Amino acid sequence: REGFSFREAKVDYEPFLLRIRDRRAGALRGEIQDQCESFVRRAPPLPPEEAGNLLQQVLTRLEEAMLGHMLFSDLSPQGCVNASEAMERYVVKRCRAVLMVRTSEQRRRDEALSERLKRLATFLEPLHLDVTPSRIHPEAWGKAEASLLDFSRALTPKEKMDALLDVA
């Protein structure tokens, strides 16, 4: 649809951080930190699917606690969705070490792929991707590059999907 950007639907993280940093949110912030620490202690020996299920349980408990807190009780339905997604990002950032556990072989392959991509970035042009000259738009190409960078920085599934849709 013309004039619509998936970027507009991106969750604004700052309002969540302002509320969670408020001195009145001390107990809620402590509960979030406790849940994250507990998850980090329990998750590493678990298979990825079980760790994902455990994280979802943690997120559900924290969402209920957050939306029941006085600092979040005045939110609109969309505000509740945004706050929940921001909290998911907050929790995933704190649990990333155990969520993104990789074997030494996976790390070696990731490093090799990263090196190849860096080399490709020095000369890759739309024509290398079979994009015809009539379809090359410098502004769109620049936006696609920026969206791909956003994708690589995204943490949550929603952020990844938003970045992926922006590339398209």
Short mmCIF file of C-alpha atoms in Angstrom, two decimals:
data_model
loop_
_atom_site.label_atom_id
_atom_site.label_comp_id
_atom_site.label_asym_id
_atom_site.label_seq_id
_atom_site.Cartn_x
_atom_site.Cartn_y
_atom_site.Cartn_z
CA ARG A 1 0.00 0.00 0.00
CA GLU A 2 1.33 3.38 -0.98
CA GLY A 3 2.41 5.61 1.89
CA PHE A 4 2.47 2.79 4.44
CA SER A 5 5.72 1.63 5.97
CA PHE A 6 6.18 -1.29 8.29
CA ARG A 7 8.60 0.98 10.15
CA GLU A 8 5.53 2.92 11.33
CA ALA A 9 4.35 -0.22 13.12
CA LYS A 10 7.71 -0.65 14.88
CA VAL A 11 7.41 -0.76 18.65
CA ASP A 12 8.79 2.32 20.38
CA TYR A 13 11.10 1.00 23.09
CA GLU A 14 11.72 4.30 24.88
CA PRO A 15 8.27 4.70 26.55
CA PHE A 16 8.69 1.23 28.05
CA LEU A 17 12.16 2.08 29.35
CA LEU A 18 10.92 5.34 30.88
CA ARG A 19 8.18 3.51 32.75
CA ILE A 20 10.35 0.61 33.87
CA ARG A 21 13.05 3.00 35.14
CA ASP A 22 10.54 4.96 37.22
CA ARG A 23 11.25 4.57 40.95
CA ARG A 24 7.68 3.27 41.44
CA ALA A 25 8.51 0.32 39.14
CA GLY A 26 11.25 -0.98 41.43
CA ALA A 27 9.40 -4.16 42.40
CA LEU A 28 8.39 -4.89 38.79
CA ARG A 29 11.94 -4.22 37.58
CA GLY A 30 13.24 -6.55 40.29
CA GLU A 31 10.80 -9.28 39.23
CA ILE A 32 11.90 -8.95 35.60
CA GLN A 33 15.56 -9.18 36.61
CA ASP A 34 14.87 -12.17 38.86
CA GLN A 35 12.99 -13.98 36.08
CA CYS A 36 15.80 -13.27 33.60
CA GLU A 37 18.46 -14.53 36.01
CA SER A 38 16.40 -17.63 36.76
CA PHE A 39 15.96 -18.30 33.04
CA VAL A 40 19.68 -17.87 32.38
CA ARG A 41 20.50 -20.35 35.16
CA ARG A 42 18.00 -22.99 33.94
CA ALA A 43 18.08 -22.67 30.13
CA PRO A 44 21.60 -23.67 29.00
CA PRO A 45 21.24 -27.42 29.55
CA LEU A 46 17.83 -27.43 27.84
CA PRO A 47 17.27 -28.22 24.16
CA PRO A 48 16.37 -25.08 22.15
CA GLU A 49 12.65 -25.97 21.91
CA GLU A 50 12.33 -26.43 25.68
CA ALA A 51 14.29 -23.24 26.33
CA GLY A 52 11.90 -21.41 23.97
CA ASN A 53 8.87 -22.79 25.82
CA LEU A 54 10.41 -21.79 29.15
CA LEU A 55 11.09 -18.27 27.85
CA GLN A 56 7.49 -17.99 26.65
CA GLN A 57 6.26 -18.94 30.15
CA VAL A 58 8.54 -16.29 31.66
CA LEU A 59 7.26 -13.68 29.20
CA THR A 60 3.64 -14.55 29.94
CA ARG A 61 4.17 -14.20 33.72
CA LEU A 62 6.02 -10.91 33.28
CA GLU A 63 3.41 -9.51 30.88
CA GLU A 64 0.66 -10.19 33.42
CA ALA A 65 2.70 -8.54 36.18
CA MET A 66 3.57 -5.57 33.98
CA LEU A 67 0.04 -4.90 32.72
CA GLY A 68 -1.28 -5.17 36.29
CA HIS A 69 1.23 -2.59 37.55
CA MET A 70 -0.03 0.95 38.17
CA LEU A 71 2.48 2.45 35.70
CA PHE A 72 1.09 0.33 32.85
CA SER A 73 -2.59 0.11 33.81
CA ASP A 74 -3.57 3.24 31.86
CA LEU A 75 -2.44 1.91 28.46
CA SER A 76 -4.75 1.56 25.48
CA PRO A 77 -5.09 -1.90 23.92
CA GLN A 78 -2.43 -0.97 21.33
CA GLY A 79 -0.28 0.48 24.11
CA CYS A 80 -0.50 -2.87 25.94
CA VAL A 81 0.66 -4.68 22.80
CA ASN A 82 3.53 -2.23 22.34
CA ALA A 83 4.54 -2.50 26.01
CA SER A 84 4.46 -6.31 25.83
CA GLU A 85 6.62 -6.33 22.72
CA ALA A 86 9.03 -3.83 24.27
CA MET A 87 9.24 -5.99 27.40
CA GLU A 88 9.95 -9.03 25.20
CA ARG A 89 12.84 -7.13 23.63
CA TYR A 90 14.06 -6.09 27.09
CA VAL A 91 13.99 -9.69 28.36
CA VAL A 92 15.53 -11.18 25.20
CA LYS A 93 18.43 -8.71 25.44
CA ARG A 94 19.10 -9.86 28.99
CA CYS A 95 18.80 -13.56 28.15
CA ARG A 96 20.58 -13.40 24.81
CA ALA A 97 23.69 -15.20 26.04
CA VAL A 98 21.78 -18.43 26.62
CA LEU A 99 19.29 -17.96 23.78
CA MET A 100 22.02 -17.62 21.20
CA VAL A 101 24.27 -20.42 22.43
CA ARG A 102 26.34 -21.78 19.57
CA THR A 103 28.81 -24.58 19.27
CA SER A 104 32.39 -23.82 18.27
CA GLU A 105 31.58 -25.20 14.79
CA GLN A 106 28.60 -22.83 14.46
CA ARG A 107 30.77 -19.90 15.58
CA ARG A 108 33.45 -20.84 13.03
CA ARG A 109 30.84 -20.99 10.22
CA ASP A 110 29.28 -17.70 11.34
CA GLU A 111 32.68 -15.99 11.33
CA ALA A 112 33.48 -17.37 7.86
CA LEU A 113 30.09 -16.22 6.54
CA SER A 114 30.54 -12.80 8.14
CA GLU A 115 33.93 -12.44 6.44
CA ARG A 116 32.45 -13.40 3.06
CA LEU A 117 29.63 -10.89 3.47
CA LYS A 118 32.11 -8.14 4.34
CA ARG A 119 34.04 -8.90 1.16
CA LEU A 120 30.84 -8.97 -0.90
CA ALA A 121 29.76 -5.61 0.49
CA THR A 122 32.80 -3.96 -1.08
CA PHE A 123 31.66 -4.62 -4.64
CA LEU A 124 28.13 -6.08 -4.71
CA GLU A 125 25.76 -4.10 -6.92
CA PRO A 126 22.16 -4.69 -8.05
CA LEU A 127 23.38 -6.05 -11.39
CA HIS A 128 25.16 -8.88 -9.56
CA LEU A 129 21.75 -9.96 -8.26
CA ASP A 130 20.19 -10.04 -11.75
CA VAL A 131 18.29 -6.81 -11.11
CA THR A 132 17.73 -5.22 -14.50
CA PRO A 133 18.84 -1.60 -14.97
CA SER A 134 15.23 -0.49 -15.50
CA ARG A 135 14.38 -1.74 -12.00
CA ILE A 136 17.33 -0.17 -10.20
CA HIS A 137 16.31 2.75 -8.01
CA PRO A 138 19.21 4.12 -5.92
CA GLU A 139 16.90 5.36 -3.17
CA ALA A 140 15.15 1.97 -2.88
CA TRP A 141 18.49 0.15 -2.96
CA GLY A 142 19.74 2.32 -0.09
CA LYS A 143 16.58 1.63 1.93
CA ALA A 144 16.96 -2.10 1.33
CA GLU A 145 20.57 -1.99 2.54
CA ALA A 146 19.51 -0.11 5.68
CA SER A 147 16.69 -2.59 6.32
CA LEU A 148 19.06 -5.53 5.97
CA LEU A 149 21.30 -3.92 8.60
CA ASP A 150 18.22 -3.48 10.83
CA PHE A 151 17.43 -7.16 10.31
CA SER A 152 20.86 -8.21 11.50
CA ARG A 153 20.45 -6.07 14.65
CA ALA A 154 16.89 -7.20 15.43
CA LEU A 155 16.36 -9.36 18.48
CA THR A 156 12.72 -10.37 18.61
CA PRO A 157 10.78 -12.23 15.94
CA LYS A 158 8.53 -9.19 15.35
CA GLU A 159 11.54 -6.91 14.83
CA LYS A 160 13.06 -9.43 12.40
CA MET A 161 9.78 -9.68 10.46
CA ASP A 162 9.42 -5.88 10.30
CA ALA A 163 12.95 -5.54 8.92
CA LEU A 164 12.41 -8.35 6.45
CA LEU A 165 9.19 -6.80 5.17
CA ASP A 166 10.93 -3.45 4.82
CA VAL A 167 13.53 -5.05 2.55
CA ALA A 168 10.78 -6.37 0.27
#
